[in-house]
Coordinates of C-alpha atoms and ligand atoms in Angstrom, one line a residue:
X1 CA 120.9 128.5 151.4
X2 CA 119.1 126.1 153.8
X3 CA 120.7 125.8 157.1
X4 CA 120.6 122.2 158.4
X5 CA 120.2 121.2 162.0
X6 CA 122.0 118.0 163.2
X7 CA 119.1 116.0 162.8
X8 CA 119.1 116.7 159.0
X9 CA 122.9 116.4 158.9
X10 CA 122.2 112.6 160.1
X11 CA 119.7 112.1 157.5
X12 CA 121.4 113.7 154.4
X13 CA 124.7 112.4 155.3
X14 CA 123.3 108.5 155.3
X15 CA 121.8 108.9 152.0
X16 CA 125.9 107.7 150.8
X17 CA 127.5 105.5 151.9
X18 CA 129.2 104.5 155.0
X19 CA 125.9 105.1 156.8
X20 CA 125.9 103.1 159.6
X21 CA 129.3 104.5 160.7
X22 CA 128.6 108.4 160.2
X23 CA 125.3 108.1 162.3
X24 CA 127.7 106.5 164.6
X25 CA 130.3 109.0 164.8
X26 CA 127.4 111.4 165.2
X27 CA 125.4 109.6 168.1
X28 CA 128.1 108.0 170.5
X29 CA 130.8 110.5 171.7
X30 CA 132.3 107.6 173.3
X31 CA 133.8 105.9 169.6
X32 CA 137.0 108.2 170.8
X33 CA 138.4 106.3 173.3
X34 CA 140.7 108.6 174.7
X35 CA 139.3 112.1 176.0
X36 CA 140.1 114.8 172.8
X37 CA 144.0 116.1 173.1
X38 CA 143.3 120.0 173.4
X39 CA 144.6 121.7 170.7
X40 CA 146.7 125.2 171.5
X41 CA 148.5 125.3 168.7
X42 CA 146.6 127.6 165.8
X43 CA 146.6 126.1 162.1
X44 CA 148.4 129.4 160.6
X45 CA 151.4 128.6 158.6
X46 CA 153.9 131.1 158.8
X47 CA 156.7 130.9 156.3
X48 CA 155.3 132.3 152.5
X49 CA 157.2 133.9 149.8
X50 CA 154.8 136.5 147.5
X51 CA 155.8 137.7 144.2
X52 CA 156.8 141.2 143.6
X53 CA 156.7 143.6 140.6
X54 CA 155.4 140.1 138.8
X55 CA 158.5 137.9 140.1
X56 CA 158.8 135.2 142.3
X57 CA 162.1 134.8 143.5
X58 CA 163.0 132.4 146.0
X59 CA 166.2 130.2 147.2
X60 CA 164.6 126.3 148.1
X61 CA 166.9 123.8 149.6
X62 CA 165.6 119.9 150.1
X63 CA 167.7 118.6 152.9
X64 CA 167.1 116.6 156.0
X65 CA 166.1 118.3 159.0
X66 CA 165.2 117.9 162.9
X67 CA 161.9 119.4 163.6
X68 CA 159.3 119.5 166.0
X69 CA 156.2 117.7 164.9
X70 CA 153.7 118.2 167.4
X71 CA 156.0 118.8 170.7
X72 CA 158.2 115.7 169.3
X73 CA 161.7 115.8 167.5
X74 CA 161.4 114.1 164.2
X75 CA 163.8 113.7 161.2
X76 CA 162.2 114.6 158.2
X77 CA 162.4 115.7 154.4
X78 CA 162.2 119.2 154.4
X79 CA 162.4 122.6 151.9
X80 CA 163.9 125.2 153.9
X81 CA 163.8 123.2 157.2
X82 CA 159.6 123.6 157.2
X83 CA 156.7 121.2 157.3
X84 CA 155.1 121.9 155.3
X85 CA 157.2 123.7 152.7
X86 CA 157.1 127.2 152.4
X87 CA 154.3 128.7 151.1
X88 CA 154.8 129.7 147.7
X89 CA 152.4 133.1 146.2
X90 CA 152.2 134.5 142.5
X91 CA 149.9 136.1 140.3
X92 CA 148.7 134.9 136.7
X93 CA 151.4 137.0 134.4
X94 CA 154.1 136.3 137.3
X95 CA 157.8 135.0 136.8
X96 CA 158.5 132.2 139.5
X97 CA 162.7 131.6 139.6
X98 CA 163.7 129.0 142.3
X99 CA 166.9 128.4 142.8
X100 CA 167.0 124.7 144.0
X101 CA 169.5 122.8 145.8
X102 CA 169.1 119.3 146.4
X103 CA 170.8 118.5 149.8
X104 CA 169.6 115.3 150.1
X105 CA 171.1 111.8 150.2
X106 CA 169.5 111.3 146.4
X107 CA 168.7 112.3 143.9
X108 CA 165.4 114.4 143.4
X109 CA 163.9 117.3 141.4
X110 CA 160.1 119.4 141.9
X111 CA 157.2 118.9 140.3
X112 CA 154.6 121.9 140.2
X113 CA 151.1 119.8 140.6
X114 CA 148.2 121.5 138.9
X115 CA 149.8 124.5 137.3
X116 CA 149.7 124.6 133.2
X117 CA 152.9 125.7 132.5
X118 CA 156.0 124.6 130.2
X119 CA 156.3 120.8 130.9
X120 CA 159.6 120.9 129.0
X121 CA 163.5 123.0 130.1
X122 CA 163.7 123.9 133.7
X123 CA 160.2 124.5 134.3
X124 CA 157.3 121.8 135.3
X125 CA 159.7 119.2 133.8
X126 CA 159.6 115.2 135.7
X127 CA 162.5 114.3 133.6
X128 CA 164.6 116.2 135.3
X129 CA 167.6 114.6 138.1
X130 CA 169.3 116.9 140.4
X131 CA 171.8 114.8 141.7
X132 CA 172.9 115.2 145.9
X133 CA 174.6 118.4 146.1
X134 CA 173.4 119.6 142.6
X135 CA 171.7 123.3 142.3
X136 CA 169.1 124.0 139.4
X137 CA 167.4 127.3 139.0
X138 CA 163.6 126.7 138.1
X139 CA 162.3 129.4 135.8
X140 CA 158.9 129.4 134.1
X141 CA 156.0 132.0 133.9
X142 CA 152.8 131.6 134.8
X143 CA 150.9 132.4 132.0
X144 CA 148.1 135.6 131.9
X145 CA 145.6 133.9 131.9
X146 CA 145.9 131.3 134.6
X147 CA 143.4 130.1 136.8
X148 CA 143.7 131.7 140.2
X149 CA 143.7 128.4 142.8
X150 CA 145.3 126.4 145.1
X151 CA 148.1 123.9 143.6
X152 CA 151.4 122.4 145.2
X153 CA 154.7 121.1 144.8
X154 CA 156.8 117.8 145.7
X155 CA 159.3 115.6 144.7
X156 CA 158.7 114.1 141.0
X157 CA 161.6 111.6 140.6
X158 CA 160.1 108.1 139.4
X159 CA 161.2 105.2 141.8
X160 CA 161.8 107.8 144.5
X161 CA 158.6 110.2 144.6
X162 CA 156.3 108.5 147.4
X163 CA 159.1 108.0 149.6
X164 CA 160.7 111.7 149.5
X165 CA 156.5 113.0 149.7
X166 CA 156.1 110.4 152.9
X167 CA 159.5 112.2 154.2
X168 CA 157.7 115.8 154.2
X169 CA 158.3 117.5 151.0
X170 CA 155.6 119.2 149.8
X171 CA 154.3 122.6 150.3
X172 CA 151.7 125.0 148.6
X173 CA 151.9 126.9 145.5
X174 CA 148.6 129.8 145.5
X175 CA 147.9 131.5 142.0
X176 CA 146.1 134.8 143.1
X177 CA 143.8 136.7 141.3
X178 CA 140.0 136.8 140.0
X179 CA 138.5 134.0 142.9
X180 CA 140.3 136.2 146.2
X181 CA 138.9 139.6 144.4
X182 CA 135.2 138.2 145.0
X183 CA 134.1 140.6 147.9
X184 CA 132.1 137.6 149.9
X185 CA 135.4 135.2 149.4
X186 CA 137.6 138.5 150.0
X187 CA 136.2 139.2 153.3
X188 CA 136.4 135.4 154.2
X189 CA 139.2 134.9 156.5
X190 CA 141.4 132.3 155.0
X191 CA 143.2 129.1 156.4
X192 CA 145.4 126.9 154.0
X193 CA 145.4 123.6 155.6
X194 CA 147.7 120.7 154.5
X195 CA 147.4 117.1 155.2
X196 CA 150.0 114.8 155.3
X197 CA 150.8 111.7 157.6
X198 CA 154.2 110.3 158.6
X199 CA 155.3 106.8 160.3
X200 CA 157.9 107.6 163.0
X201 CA 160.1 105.5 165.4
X202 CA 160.5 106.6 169.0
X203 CA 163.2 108.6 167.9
X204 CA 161.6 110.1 165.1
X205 CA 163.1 108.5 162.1
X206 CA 161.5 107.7 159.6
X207 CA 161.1 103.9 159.1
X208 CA 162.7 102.7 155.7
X209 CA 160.6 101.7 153.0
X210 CA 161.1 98.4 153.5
X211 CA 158.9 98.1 156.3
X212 CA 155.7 99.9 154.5
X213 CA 153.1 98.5 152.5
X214 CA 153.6 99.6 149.3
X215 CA 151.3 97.8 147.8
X216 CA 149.0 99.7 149.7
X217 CA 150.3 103.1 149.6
X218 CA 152.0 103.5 152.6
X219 CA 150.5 105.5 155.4
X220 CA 151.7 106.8 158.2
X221 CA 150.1 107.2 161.5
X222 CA 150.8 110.5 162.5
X223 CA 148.5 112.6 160.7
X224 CA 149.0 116.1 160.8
X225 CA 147.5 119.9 159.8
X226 CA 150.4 121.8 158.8
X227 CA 152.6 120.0 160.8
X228 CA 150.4 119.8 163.7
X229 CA 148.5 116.8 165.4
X230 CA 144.5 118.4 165.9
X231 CA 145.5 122.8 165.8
X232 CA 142.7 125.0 166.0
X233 CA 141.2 126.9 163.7
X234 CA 139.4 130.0 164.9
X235 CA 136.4 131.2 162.9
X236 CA 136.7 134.9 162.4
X237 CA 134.0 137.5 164.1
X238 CA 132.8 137.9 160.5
X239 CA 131.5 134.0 160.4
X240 CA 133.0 133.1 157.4
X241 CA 136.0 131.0 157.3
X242 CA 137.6 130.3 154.0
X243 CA 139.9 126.7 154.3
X244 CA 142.0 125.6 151.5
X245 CA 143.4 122.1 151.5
X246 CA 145.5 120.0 150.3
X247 CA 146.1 116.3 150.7
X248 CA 149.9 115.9 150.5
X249 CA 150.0 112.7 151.8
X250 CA 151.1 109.9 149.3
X251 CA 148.1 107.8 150.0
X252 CA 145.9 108.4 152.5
X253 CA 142.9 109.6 151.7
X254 CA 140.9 112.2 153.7
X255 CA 137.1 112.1 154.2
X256 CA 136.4 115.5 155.9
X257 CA 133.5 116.3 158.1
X258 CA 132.7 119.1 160.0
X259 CA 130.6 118.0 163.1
X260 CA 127.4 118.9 163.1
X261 CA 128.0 121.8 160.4
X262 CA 127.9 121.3 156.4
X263 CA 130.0 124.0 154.1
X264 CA 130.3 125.3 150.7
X265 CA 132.8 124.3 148.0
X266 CA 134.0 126.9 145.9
X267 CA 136.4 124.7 143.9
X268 CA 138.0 121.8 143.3
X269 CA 141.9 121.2 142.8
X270 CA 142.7 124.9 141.6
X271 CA 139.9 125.9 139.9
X272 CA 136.8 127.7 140.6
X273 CA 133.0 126.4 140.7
X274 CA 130.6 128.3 139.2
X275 CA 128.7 128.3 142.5
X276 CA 129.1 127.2 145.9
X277 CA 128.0 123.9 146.3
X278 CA 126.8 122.8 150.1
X279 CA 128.2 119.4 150.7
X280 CA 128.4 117.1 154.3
X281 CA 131.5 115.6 153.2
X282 CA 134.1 116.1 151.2
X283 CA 136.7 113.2 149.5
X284 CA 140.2 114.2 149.2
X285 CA 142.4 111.7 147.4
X286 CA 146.2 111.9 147.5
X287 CA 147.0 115.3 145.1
X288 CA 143.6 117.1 144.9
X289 CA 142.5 120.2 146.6
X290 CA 139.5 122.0 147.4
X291 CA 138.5 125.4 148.8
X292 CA 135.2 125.1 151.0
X293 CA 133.8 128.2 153.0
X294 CA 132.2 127.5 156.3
X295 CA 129.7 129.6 158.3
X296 CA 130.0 130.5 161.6
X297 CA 126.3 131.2 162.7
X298 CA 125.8 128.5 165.2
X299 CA 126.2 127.9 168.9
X300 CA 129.6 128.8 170.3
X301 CA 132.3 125.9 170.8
X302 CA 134.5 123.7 169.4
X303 CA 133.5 122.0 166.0
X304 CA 135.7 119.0 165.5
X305 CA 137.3 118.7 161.9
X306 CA 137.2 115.1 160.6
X307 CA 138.9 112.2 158.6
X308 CA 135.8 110.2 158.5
X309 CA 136.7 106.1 157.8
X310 CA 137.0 105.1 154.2
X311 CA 137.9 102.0 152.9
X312 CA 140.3 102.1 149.4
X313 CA 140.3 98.5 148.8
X314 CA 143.0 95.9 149.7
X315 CA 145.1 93.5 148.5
X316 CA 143.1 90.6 150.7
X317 CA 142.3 88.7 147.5
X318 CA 145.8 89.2 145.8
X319 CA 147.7 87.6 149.0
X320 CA 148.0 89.1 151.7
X321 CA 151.7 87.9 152.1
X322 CA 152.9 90.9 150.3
X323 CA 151.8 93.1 152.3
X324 CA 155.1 94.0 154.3
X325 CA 154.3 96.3 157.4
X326 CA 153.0 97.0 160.9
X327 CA 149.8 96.5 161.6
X328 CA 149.6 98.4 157.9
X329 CA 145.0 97.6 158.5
X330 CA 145.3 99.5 161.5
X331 CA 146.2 102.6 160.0
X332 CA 144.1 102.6 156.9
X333 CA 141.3 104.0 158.6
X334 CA 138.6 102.2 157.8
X335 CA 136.3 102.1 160.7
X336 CA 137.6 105.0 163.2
X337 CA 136.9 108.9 162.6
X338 CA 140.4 110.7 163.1
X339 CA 140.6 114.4 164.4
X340 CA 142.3 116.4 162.1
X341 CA 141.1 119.8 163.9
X342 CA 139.2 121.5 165.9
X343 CA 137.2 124.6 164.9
X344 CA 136.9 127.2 167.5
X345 CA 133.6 129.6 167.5
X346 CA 133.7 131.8 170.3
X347 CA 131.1 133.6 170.0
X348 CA 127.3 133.0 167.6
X349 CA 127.4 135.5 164.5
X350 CA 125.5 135.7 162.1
X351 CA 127.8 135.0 159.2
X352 CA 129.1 137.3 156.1
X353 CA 126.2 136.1 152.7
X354 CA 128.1 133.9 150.4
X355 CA 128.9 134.5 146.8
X356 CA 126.0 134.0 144.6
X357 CA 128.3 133.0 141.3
X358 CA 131.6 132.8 141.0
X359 CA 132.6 132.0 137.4
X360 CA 131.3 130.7 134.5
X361 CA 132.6 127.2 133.1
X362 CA 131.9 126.0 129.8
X363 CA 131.4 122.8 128.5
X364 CA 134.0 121.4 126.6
X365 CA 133.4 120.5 123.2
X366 CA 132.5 117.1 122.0
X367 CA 135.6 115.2 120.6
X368 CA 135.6 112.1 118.1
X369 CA 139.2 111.6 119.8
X370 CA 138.7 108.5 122.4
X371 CA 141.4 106.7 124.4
X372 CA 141.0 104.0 126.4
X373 CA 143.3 103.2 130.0
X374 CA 143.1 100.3 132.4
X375 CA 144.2 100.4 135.4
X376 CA 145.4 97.0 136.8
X377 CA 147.9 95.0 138.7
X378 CA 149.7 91.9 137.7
X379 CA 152.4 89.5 139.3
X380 CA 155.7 90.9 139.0
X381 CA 158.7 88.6 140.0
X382 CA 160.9 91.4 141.8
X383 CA 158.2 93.4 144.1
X384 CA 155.6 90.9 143.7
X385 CA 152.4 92.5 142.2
X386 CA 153.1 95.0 139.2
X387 CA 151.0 98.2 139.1
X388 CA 150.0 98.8 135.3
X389 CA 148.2 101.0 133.0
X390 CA 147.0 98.9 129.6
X391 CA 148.5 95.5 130.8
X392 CA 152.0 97.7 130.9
X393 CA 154.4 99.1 133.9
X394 CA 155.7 102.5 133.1
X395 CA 158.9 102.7 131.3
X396 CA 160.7 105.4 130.7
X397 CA 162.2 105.0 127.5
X398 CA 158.6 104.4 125.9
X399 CA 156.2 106.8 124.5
X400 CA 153.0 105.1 125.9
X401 CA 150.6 108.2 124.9
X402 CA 150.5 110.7 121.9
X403 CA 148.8 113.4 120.9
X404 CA 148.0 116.6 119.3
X405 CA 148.7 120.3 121.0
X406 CA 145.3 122.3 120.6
X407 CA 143.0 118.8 120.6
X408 CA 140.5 117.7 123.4
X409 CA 140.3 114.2 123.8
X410 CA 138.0 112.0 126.0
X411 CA 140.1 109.2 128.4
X412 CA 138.0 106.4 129.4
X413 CA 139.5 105.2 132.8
X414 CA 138.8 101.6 133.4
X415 CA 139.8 100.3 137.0
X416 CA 139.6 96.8 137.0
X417 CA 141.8 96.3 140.2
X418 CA 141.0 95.0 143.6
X419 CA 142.1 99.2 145.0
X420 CA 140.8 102.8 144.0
X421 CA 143.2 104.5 141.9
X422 CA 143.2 108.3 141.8
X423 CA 144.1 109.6 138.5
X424 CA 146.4 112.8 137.7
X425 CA 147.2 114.1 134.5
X426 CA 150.6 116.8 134.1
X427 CA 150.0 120.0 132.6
X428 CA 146.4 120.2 131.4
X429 CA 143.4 120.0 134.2
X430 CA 140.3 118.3 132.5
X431 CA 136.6 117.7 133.0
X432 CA 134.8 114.7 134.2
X433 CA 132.2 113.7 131.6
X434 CA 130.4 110.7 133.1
X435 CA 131.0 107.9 135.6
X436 CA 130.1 103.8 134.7
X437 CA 128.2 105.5 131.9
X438 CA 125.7 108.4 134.0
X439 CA 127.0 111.4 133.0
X440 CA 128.6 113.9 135.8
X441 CA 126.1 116.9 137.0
X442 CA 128.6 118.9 138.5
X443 CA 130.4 121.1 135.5
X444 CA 134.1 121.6 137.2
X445 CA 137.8 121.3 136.4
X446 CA 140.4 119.0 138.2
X447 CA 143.7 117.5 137.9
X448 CA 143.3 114.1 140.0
X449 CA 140.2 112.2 140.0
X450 CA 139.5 108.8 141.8
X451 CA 138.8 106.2 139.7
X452 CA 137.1 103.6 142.4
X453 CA 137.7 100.0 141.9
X454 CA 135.5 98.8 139.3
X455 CA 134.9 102.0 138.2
X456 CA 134.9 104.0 134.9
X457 CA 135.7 107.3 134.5
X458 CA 135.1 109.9 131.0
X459 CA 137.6 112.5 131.1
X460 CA 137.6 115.6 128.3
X461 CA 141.2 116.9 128.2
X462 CA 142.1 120.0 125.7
X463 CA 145.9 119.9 125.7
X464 CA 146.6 123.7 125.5
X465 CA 150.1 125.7 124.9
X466 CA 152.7 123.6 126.0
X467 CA 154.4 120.7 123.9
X468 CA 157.1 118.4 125.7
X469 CA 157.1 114.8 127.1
X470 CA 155.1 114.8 130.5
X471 CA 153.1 111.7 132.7
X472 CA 149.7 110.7 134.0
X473 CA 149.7 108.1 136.5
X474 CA 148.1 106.3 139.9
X475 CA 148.8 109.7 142.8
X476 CA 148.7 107.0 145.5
X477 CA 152.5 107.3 144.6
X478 CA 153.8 104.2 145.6
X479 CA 151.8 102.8 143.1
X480 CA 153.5 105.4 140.4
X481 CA 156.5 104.4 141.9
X482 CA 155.9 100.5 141.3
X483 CA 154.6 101.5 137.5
X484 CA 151.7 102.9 137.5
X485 CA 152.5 105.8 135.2
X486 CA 152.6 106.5 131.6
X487 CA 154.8 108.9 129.1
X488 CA 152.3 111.5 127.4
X489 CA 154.0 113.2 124.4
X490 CA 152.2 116.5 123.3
X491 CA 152.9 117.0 119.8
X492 CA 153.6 120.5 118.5
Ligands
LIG501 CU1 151.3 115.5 142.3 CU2 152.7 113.6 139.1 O1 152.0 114.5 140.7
LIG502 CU1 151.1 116.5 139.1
LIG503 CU1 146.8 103.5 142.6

């Protein structure tokens, strides 16, 4: 693999876009106003519960809690009191049984992002409402031949989803197995790091929903690493550090850098590439994942992990007296790089090789089966602008999707919207096909894909094993929450 030197770093990270403000980030120091807050606090997340003898067995309690968010009290949503939630560890084969209680002040249930298991009964089921004070045991297995990868869990309860995520609940859900047993990735030291972003008063409550932008996706301005404003993250004597992340944030999205250092992505949501890729940056829209491995054969120091500015549209056009909010344009950040971390090399090494191939996707078979979404807003009289899919907000009594178990289909996404739109799908993970019509180089499976404003996106689904009622919707979730979401109905 070529190694790039910062001066190449400025030249293939221009050929995108944003170019005049990554040169910038790169050239004048000074763009941080304020000198960098030293991190002391290390990334590592403690709290993870690991299957044994092939079960899962955990107790998981939503509830408010006080907690410490970077050296400040705060009153968040919590599982089991932690930000993020717990850690959660199986194997493909494994039995998972979590006995939930819902100790919040509403109603709520969980949602297992990315995993394809039963989408009907007590497993990966949205339908589901466990009233305050209600318990629910979770029990589904994880079937044998699972993808090993990085998914998650959170809140699923339409109306009330962005606003429980925003609160803290969300935590990671790792499927071990054939991707940690590859001796370059195995030797890799690994760092799960999870994004999320909350908007605090001076006496750490939450603010009410009332003063967000929904329309927007509301964002919050205290972004943290597993709980943590800026941690460090120390690369390993070996060189190679292996960072898996999530963005658990409702709907910021994350534009990661690493200054003055590329890396490698292994895969995307919670599947594996069938090589490493070397990329400069790396777009994480609300829901998706990636694993990346970085190399740590360069000049000792600290490396400063970025959220590099991105702009996701904007209701400017639509009237911009709906958006509710403070200063709601200050905290999109659309022209300011944001620390997220700081990577600590103490010493040069030359770093562990990387793995030459890591698994072998194929193509999905051509289908005759074609569906086509839009994506769109229209005038609403209650919250002002509707968020719809096919001219329709999502109701729940309506079947807005059908189709066949054991069929692939191609979705054509159409965004025809004044914002981006990234797109989940329940229950199946699918393949990108082609973008406004060129068709997509990179051969890879995902969950959530952004669908940019006037953008079209192919998807080829197979719907595999599981028959039930399940969703697809907008994963900026205030825009689920307002109706962008539709009923899917799998038919055995
Ligand atoms: Cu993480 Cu229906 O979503
Ligand atoms: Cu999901
Ligand atoms: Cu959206």
């Amino acid at each position: 693999m070529v190694k790039l030197n910062r001066r190449q770093f400025i030249i293939l990270s221009t050929a995108g876009a944003g170019v005049a403000v990554v040169s910038n980030w790169l050239s004048q120091k000074t763009i941080f106003s304020e000198p960098l807050p030293l991190s002391r606090s290390s990334a590592t997340i403690t709290p993870l519960h690991q299957s044994s003898d092939g079960l899962l067995e955990l107790d998981l309690e939503a509830r408010e809690s006080l907690v410490e968010l970077s050296g400040k009290q705060a009153y968040l949503l919590t599982y089991n009191g932690q930000i993020p939630a717990p850690r959660l560890e199986a194997k493909s084969g494994d039995k998972v049984r979590i006995h939930f209680a819902n100790n919040l002040s509403q109603p709520t249930n969980i949602h297992y992002h990315g995993l394809h298991i039963p989408i009907t009964g007590n497993a990966d089921n949205v339908f589901l409402k466990i009233e305050p004070g209600k318990k629910l045991t979770y029990e589904f297995q994880i079937p044998s031949n699972h993808p090993s990868g990085t998914f998650w869990y959170h809140p699923h309860l339409h109306g009330l989803v962005a606003e429980q995520l925003f609160g803290g609940l969300a935590g990671l859900f790792i499927v071990r197995g054939e991707l940690d047993e590859i001796p370059e990735i195995k030797a890799a030291k690994e760092e799960f790091l999870v994004l999320q972003d909350f908007s605090l008063d001076e006496g750490g409550r939450r603010f009410s929903s009332a003063h967000m932008s929904l329309m927007m996706g509301r964002e919050g301005d205290v972004i943290t690493v597993n709980g943590k404003v800026n941690p460090i993250i120390k690369l390993p004597t070996n060189g190679l550090l292996r960072l898996r992340i999530l963005n658990a944030s409702p709907s910021r999205f994350y534009r990661l850098a690493l200054e003055d250092s590329s890396f490698y992505q292994i895969a995307t949501d919670g599947h594996s590439l069938n090589e490493p890729i070397e990329v400069n940056e790396l777009l994480l829209t609300p829901g998706q994942r990636a694993d990346i491995l970085v190399k740590g054969d360069k000049r000792s120091g600290q490396y400063r992990l970025l959220n590099l500015p991105y702009d996701r549209g904007s209701m400017g056009m639509m009237g911009g007296g709906m958006m509710g909010g403070r200063g709601m344009m200050d905290r999109n950040n659309r022209d300011t790089p944001i620390v997220l971390a700081t990577v600590n090399y103490e010493s040069s090494v030359e770093s562990l090789a990387l793995p030459t191939k890591i698994t072998s996707i194929s193509a999905l078979p051509e289908t005759q089966i074609i569906r086509r979404f839009e994506l769109n807003h229209g005038m609403s009289p209650t919250v002002g602008m509707a968020f719809l899919i096919n001219g329709e907000p999502y109701s729940s009594d309506r079947l807005h999707t059908q189709v066949q178990l054991n069929t692939v289909e191609d979705w054509v996404i159409s965004n025809t919207g004044v914002m981006d739109h990234p797109f989940h799908i329940h229950g199946n993970a699918f393949q990108v096909i082609s973008r406004n019509g060129i068709p997509e180089s990179l051969l890879a499976w995902r969950d959530t894909v952004l669908v940019g404003r006037g953008e079209t996106v192919r998807l080829r689904i197979p719907f595999r094993d599981f028959a039930g009622k399940t969703v697809y919707h907008c994963h900026i979730l205030d825009h689920e929450d307002l109706g962008m979401m539709g009923n899917l109905m799998i038919d055995a």
